[in-house]
PDB file of C-alpha atoms in Angstrom:
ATOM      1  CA  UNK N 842      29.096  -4.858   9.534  1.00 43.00           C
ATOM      2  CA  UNK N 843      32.381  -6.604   9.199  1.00 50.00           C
ATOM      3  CA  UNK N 844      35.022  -6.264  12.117  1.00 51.00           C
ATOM      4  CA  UNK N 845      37.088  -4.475  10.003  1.00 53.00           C
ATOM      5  CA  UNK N 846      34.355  -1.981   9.550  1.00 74.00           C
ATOM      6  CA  UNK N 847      33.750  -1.495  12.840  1.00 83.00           C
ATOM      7  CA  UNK N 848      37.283  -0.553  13.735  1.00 83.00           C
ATOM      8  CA  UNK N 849      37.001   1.952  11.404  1.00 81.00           C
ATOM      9  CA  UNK N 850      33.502   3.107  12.527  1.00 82.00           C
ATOM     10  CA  UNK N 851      35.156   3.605  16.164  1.00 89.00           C
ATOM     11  CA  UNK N 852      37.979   4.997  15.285  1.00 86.00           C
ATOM     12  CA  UNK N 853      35.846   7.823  13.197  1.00 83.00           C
ATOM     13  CA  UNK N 854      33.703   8.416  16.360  1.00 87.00           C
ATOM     14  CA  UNK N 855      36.768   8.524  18.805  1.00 90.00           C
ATOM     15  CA  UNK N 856      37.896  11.103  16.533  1.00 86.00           C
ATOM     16  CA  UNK N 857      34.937  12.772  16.270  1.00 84.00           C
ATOM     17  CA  UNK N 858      34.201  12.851  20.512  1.00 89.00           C
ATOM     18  CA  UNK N 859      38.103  13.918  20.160  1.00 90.00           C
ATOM     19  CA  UNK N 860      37.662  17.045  18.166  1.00 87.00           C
ATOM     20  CA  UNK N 861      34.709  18.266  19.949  1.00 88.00           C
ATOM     21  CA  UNK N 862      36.103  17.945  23.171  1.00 90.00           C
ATOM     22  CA  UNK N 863      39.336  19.532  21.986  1.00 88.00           C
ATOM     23  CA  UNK N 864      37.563  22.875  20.654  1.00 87.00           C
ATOM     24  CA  UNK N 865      35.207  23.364  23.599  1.00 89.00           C
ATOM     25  CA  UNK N 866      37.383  22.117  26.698  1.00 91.00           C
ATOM     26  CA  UNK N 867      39.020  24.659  28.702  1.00 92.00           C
ATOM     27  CA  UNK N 868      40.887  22.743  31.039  1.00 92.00           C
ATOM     28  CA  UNK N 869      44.703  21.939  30.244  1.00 91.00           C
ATOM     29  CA  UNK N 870      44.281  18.531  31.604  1.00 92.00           C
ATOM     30  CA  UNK N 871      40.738  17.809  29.825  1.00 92.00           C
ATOM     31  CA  UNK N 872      42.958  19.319  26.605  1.00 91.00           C
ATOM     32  CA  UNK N 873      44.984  16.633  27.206  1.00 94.00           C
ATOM     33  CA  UNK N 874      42.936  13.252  27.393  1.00 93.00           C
ATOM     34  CA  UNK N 875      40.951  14.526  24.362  1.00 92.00           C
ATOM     35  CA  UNK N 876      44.658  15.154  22.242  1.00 91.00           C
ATOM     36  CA  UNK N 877      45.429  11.454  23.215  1.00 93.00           C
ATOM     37  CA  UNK N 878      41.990  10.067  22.262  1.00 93.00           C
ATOM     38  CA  UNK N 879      42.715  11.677  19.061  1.00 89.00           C
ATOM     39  CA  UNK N 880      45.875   9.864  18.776  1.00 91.00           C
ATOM     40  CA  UNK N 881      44.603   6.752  19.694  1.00 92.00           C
ATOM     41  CA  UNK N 882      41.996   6.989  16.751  1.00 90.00           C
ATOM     42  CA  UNK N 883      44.641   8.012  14.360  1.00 88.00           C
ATOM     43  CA  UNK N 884      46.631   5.216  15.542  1.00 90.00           C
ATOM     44  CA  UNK N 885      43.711   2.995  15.091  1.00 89.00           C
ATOM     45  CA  UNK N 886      43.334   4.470  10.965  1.00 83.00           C
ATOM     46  CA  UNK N 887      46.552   4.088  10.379  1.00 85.00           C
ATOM     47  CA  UNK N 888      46.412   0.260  11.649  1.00 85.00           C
ATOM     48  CA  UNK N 889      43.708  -0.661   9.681  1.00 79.00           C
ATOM     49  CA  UNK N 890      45.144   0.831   6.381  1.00 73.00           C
ATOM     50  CA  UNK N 891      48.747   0.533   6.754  1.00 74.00           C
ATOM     51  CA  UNK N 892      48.939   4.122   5.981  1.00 74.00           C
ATOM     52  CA  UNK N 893      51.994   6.352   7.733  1.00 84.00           C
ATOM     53  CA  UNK N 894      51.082   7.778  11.299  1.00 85.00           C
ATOM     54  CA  UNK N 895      52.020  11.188   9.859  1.00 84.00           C
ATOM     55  CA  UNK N 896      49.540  10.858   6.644  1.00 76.00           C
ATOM     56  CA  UNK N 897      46.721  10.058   8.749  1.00 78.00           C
ATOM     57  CA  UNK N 898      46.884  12.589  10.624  1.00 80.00           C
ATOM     58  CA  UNK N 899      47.423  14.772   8.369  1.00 75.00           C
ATOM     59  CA  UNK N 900      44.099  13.288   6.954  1.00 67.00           C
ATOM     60  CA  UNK N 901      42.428  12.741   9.743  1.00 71.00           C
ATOM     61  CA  UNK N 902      43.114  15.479  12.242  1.00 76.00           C
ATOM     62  CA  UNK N 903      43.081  18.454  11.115  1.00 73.00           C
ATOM     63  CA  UNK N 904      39.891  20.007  11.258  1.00 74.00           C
ATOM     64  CA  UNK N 905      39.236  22.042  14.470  1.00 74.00           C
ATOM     65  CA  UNK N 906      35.251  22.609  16.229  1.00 73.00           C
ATOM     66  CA  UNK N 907      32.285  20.141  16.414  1.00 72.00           C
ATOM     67  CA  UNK N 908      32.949  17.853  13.173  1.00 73.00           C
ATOM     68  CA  UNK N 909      29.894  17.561  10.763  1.00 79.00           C
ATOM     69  CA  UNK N 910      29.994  15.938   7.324  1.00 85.00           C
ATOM     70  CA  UNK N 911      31.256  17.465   4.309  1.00 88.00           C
ATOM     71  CA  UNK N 912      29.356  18.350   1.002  1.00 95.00           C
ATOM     72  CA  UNK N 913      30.435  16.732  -2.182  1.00 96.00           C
ATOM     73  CA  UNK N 914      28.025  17.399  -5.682  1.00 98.00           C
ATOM     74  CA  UNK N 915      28.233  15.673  -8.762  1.00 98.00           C
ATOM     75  CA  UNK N 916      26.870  16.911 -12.226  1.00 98.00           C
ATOM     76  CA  UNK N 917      25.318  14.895 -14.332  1.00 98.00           C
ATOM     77  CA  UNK N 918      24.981  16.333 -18.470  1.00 98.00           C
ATOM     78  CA  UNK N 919      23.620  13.965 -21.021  1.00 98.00           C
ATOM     79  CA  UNK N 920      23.297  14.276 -24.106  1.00 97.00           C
ATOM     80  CA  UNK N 921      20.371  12.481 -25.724  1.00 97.00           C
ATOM     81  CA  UNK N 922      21.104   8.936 -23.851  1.00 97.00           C
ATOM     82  CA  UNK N 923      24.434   9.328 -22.954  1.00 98.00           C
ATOM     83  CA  UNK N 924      25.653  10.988 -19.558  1.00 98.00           C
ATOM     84  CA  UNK N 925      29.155  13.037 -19.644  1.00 98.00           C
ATOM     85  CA  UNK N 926      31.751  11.481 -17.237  1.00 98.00           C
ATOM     86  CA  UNK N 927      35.337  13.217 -16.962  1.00 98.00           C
ATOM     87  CA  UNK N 928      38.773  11.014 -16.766  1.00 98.00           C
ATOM     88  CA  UNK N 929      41.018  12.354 -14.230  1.00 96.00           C
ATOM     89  CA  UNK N 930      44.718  12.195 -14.201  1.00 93.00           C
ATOM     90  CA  UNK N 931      44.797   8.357 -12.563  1.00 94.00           C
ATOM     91  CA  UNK N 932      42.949   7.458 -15.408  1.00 96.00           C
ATOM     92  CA  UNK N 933      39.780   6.491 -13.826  1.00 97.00           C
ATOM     93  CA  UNK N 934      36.436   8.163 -14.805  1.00 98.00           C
ATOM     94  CA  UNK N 935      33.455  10.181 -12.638  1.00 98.00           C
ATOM     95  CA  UNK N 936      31.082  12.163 -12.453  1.00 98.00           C
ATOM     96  CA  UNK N 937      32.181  16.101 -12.569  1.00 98.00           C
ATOM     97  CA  UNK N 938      32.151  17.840  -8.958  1.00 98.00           C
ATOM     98  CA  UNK N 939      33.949  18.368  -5.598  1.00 95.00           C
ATOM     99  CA  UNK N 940      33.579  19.262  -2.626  1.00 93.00           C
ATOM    100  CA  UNK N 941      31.610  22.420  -1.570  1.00 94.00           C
ATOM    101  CA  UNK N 942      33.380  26.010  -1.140  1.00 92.00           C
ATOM    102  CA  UNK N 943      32.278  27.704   1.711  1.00 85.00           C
ATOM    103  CA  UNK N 944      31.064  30.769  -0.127  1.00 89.00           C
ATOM    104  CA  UNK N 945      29.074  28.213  -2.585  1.00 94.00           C
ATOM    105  CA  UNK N 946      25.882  26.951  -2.483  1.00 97.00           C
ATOM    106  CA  UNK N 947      25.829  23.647  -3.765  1.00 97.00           C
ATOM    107  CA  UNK N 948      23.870  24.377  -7.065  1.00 98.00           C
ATOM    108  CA  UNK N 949      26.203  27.504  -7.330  1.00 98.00           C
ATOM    109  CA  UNK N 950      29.462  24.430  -6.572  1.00 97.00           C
ATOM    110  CA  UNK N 951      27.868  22.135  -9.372  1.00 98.00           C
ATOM    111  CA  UNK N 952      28.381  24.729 -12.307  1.00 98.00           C
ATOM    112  CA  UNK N 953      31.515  25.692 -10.768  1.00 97.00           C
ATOM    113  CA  UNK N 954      33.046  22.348 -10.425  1.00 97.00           C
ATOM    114  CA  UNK N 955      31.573  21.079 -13.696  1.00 98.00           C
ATOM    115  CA  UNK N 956      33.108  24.430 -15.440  1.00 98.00           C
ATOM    116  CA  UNK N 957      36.238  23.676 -14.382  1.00 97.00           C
ATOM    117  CA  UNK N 958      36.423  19.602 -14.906  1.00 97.00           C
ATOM    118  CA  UNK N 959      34.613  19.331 -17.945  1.00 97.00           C
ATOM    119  CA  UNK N 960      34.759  22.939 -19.912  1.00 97.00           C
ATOM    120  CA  UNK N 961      31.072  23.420 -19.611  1.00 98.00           C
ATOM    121  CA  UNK N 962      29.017  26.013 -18.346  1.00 98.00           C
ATOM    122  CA  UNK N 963      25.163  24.583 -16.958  1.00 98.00           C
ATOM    123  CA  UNK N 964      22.339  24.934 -15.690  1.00 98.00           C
ATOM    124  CA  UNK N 965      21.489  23.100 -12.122  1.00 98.00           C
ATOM    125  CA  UNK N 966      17.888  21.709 -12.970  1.00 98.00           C
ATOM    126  CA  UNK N 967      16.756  18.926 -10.634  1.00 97.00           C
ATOM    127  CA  UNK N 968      17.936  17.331  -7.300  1.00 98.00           C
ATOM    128  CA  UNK N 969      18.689  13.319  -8.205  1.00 98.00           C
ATOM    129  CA  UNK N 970      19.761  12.129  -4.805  1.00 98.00           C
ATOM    130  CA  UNK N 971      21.104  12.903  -1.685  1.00 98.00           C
ATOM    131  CA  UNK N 972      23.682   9.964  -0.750  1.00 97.00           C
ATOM    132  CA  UNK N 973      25.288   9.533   2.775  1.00 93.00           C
ATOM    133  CA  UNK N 974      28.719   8.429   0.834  1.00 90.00           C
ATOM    134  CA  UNK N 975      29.989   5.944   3.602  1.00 83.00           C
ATOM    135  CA  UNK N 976      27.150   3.781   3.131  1.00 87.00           C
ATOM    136  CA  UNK N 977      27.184   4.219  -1.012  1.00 89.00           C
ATOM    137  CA  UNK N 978      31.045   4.729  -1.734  1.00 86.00           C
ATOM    138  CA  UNK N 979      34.399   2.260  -1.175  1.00 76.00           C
ATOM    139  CA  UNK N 980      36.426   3.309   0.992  1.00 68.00           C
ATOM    140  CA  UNK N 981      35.603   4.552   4.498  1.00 62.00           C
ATOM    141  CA  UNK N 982      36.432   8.357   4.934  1.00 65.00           C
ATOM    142  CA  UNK N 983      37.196   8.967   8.304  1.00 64.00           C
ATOM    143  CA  UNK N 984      34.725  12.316   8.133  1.00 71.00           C
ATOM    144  CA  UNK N 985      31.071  11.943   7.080  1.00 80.00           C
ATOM    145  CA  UNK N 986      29.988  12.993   3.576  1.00 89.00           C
ATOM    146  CA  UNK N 987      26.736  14.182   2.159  1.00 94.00           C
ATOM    147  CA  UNK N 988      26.697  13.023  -1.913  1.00 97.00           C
ATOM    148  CA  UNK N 989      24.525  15.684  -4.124  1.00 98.00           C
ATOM    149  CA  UNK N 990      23.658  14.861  -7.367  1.00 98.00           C
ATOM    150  CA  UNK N 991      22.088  17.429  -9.645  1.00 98.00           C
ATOM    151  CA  UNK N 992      20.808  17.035 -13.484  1.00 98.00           C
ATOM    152  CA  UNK N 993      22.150  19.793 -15.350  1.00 98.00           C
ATOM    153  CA  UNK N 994      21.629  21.005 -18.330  1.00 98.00           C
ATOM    154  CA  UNK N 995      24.644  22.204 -20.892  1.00 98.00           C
ATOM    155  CA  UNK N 996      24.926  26.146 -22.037  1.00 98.00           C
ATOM    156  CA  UNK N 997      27.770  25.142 -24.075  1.00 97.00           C
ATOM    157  CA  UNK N 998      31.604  25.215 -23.587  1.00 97.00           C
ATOM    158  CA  UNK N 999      34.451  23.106 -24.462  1.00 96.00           C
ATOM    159  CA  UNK N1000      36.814  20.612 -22.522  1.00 96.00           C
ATOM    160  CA  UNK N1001      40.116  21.776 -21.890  1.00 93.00           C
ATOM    161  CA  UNK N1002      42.709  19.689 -20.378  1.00 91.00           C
ATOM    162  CA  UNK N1003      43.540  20.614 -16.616  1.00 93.00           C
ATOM    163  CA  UNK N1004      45.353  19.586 -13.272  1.00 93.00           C
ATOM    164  CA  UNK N1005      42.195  17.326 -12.414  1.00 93.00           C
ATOM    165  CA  UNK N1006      40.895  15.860 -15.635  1.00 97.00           C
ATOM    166  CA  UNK N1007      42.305  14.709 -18.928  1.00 97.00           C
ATOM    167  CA  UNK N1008      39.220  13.775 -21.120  1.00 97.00           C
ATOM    168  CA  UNK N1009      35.879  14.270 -20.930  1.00 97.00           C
ATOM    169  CA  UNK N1010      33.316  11.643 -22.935  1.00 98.00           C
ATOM    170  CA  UNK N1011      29.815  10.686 -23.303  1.00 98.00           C
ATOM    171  CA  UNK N1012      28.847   7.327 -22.420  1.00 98.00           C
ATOM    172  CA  UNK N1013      25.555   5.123 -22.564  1.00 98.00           C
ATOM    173  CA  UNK N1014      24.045   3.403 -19.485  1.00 98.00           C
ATOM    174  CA  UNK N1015      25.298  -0.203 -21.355  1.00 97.00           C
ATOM    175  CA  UNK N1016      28.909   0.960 -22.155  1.00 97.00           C
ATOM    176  CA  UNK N1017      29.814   2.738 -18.508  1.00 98.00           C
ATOM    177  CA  UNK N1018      33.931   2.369 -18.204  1.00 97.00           C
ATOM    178  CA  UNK N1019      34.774  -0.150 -16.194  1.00 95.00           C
ATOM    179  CA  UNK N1020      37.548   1.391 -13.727  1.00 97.00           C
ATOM    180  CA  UNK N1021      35.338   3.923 -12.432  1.00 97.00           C
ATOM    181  CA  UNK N1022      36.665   6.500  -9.546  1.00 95.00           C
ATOM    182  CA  UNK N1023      34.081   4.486  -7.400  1.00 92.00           C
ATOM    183  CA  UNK N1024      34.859   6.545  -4.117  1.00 90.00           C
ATOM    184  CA  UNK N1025      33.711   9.571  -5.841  1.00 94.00           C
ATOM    185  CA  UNK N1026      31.131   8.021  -8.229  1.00 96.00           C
ATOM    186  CA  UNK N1027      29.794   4.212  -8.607  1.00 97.00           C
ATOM    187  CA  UNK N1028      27.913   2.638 -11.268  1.00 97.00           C
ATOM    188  CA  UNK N1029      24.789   2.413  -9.118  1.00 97.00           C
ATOM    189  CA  UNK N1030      24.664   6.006  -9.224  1.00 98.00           C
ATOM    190  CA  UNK N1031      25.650   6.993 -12.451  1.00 98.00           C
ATOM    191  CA  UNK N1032      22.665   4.833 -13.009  1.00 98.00           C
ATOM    192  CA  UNK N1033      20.325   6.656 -10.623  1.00 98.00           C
ATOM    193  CA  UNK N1034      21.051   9.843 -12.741  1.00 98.00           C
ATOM    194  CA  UNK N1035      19.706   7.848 -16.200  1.00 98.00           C
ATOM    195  CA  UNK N1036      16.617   6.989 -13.998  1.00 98.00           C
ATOM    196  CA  UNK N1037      16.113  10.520 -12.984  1.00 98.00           C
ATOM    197  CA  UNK N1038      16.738  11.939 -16.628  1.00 98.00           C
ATOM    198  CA  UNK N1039      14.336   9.730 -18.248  1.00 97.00           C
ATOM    199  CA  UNK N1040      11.225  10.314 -15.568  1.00 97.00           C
ATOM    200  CA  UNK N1041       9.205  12.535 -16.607  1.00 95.00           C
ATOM    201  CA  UNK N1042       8.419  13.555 -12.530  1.00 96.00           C
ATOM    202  CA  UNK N1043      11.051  12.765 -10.069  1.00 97.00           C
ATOM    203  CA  UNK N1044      11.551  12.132  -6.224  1.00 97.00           C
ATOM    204  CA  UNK N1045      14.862  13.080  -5.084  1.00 97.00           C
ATOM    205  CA  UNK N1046      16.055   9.796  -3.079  1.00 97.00           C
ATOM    206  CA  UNK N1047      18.509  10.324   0.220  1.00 97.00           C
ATOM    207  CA  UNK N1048      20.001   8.361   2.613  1.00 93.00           C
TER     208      UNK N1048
END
């Protein structure tokens, strides 16, 4: 791991030892070393990528009990052998998806997120992969993230222009756009997802 990366890596667990400490201390003064260990790691963030103070803890900080990685799925739709991606408004493409509402499973989250992103409503057919996103993705988060990707299959629908996404477009596994949103979705595992759709019996693969 690069230096770099390890700053960032301790700065993630500081914050992590931070907000534990912070939701199941009692004492005032215990209260008060953790709150400062937390500042130190935002401190540390912000450092590393020149970010304001303010923004990374906005970022960084705010969730409150013992911190454990968030869910993100991913949809993928083809159509013969081409796989849907959606352009958001930065003009870079993925794979449909978000993160996971908390009254969503994440098959329910797929169709949901791929319903509103794409104009599609699907079926959630197969588990692709399971991908621990700071070890796939660029860009260190400074929270853990658990990658799903799902084949689905389309019911029908219609794109419609929204506040995340501006096109939606099939694309072969030769002709994948080129500025990718790679923190949400790489080439590698756009890739993985024409792998799974053409095997005729598939092992989901996780980190």
């Amino acid at each position: 791991m690069e230096h770099k990366d390890k700053i960032v890596a301790w700065a993630v667990e500081l914050q992590s030892l931070a907000q534990a400490g912070l939701f199941y201390s009692k004492d005032k003064f215990d209260i008060e070393r953790f709150q400062r260990i937390r500042n130190i790691s935002a401190e540390m963030l912000a450092l590393k990528t020149d970010l304001p103070i303010e923004k990374v803890k906005d970022l960084f900080c705010g969730d409150e009990g013992y911190q454990t990685p968030k869910i993100d799925t991913r949809g993928a739709i083809f159509s013969g052998e081409k796989i849907l991606l959606v352009r958001e408004s930065d003009g870079r493409w993925t794979l449909p998806g978000g993160w996971c509402e908390l009254n969503q499973s994440p098959a329910e989250n797929t169709v949901k997120e791929v319903l509103e992103e794409a104009g599609l409503k699907v079926s959630v057919d197969k588990l692709v992969a399971v991908h621990d996103r700071n070890k796939r993705n660029s860009d260190t988060y400074a929270f853990g993230v658990a990658k799903m990707f799902f084949l689905c299959t389309s019911l029908g629908g219609e794109f419609q222009k929204n506040i995340e996404t501006v096109e939606s477009k099939f694309f072969a596994e030769d002709d994948l756009p080129t500025n990718l949103a790679s923190e949400k979705t790489t080439a590698e595992q756009i890739k993985l997802c024409f792998k799974a759709h053409r095997a005729e019996v598939w092992e989901t693969v996780f980190d």
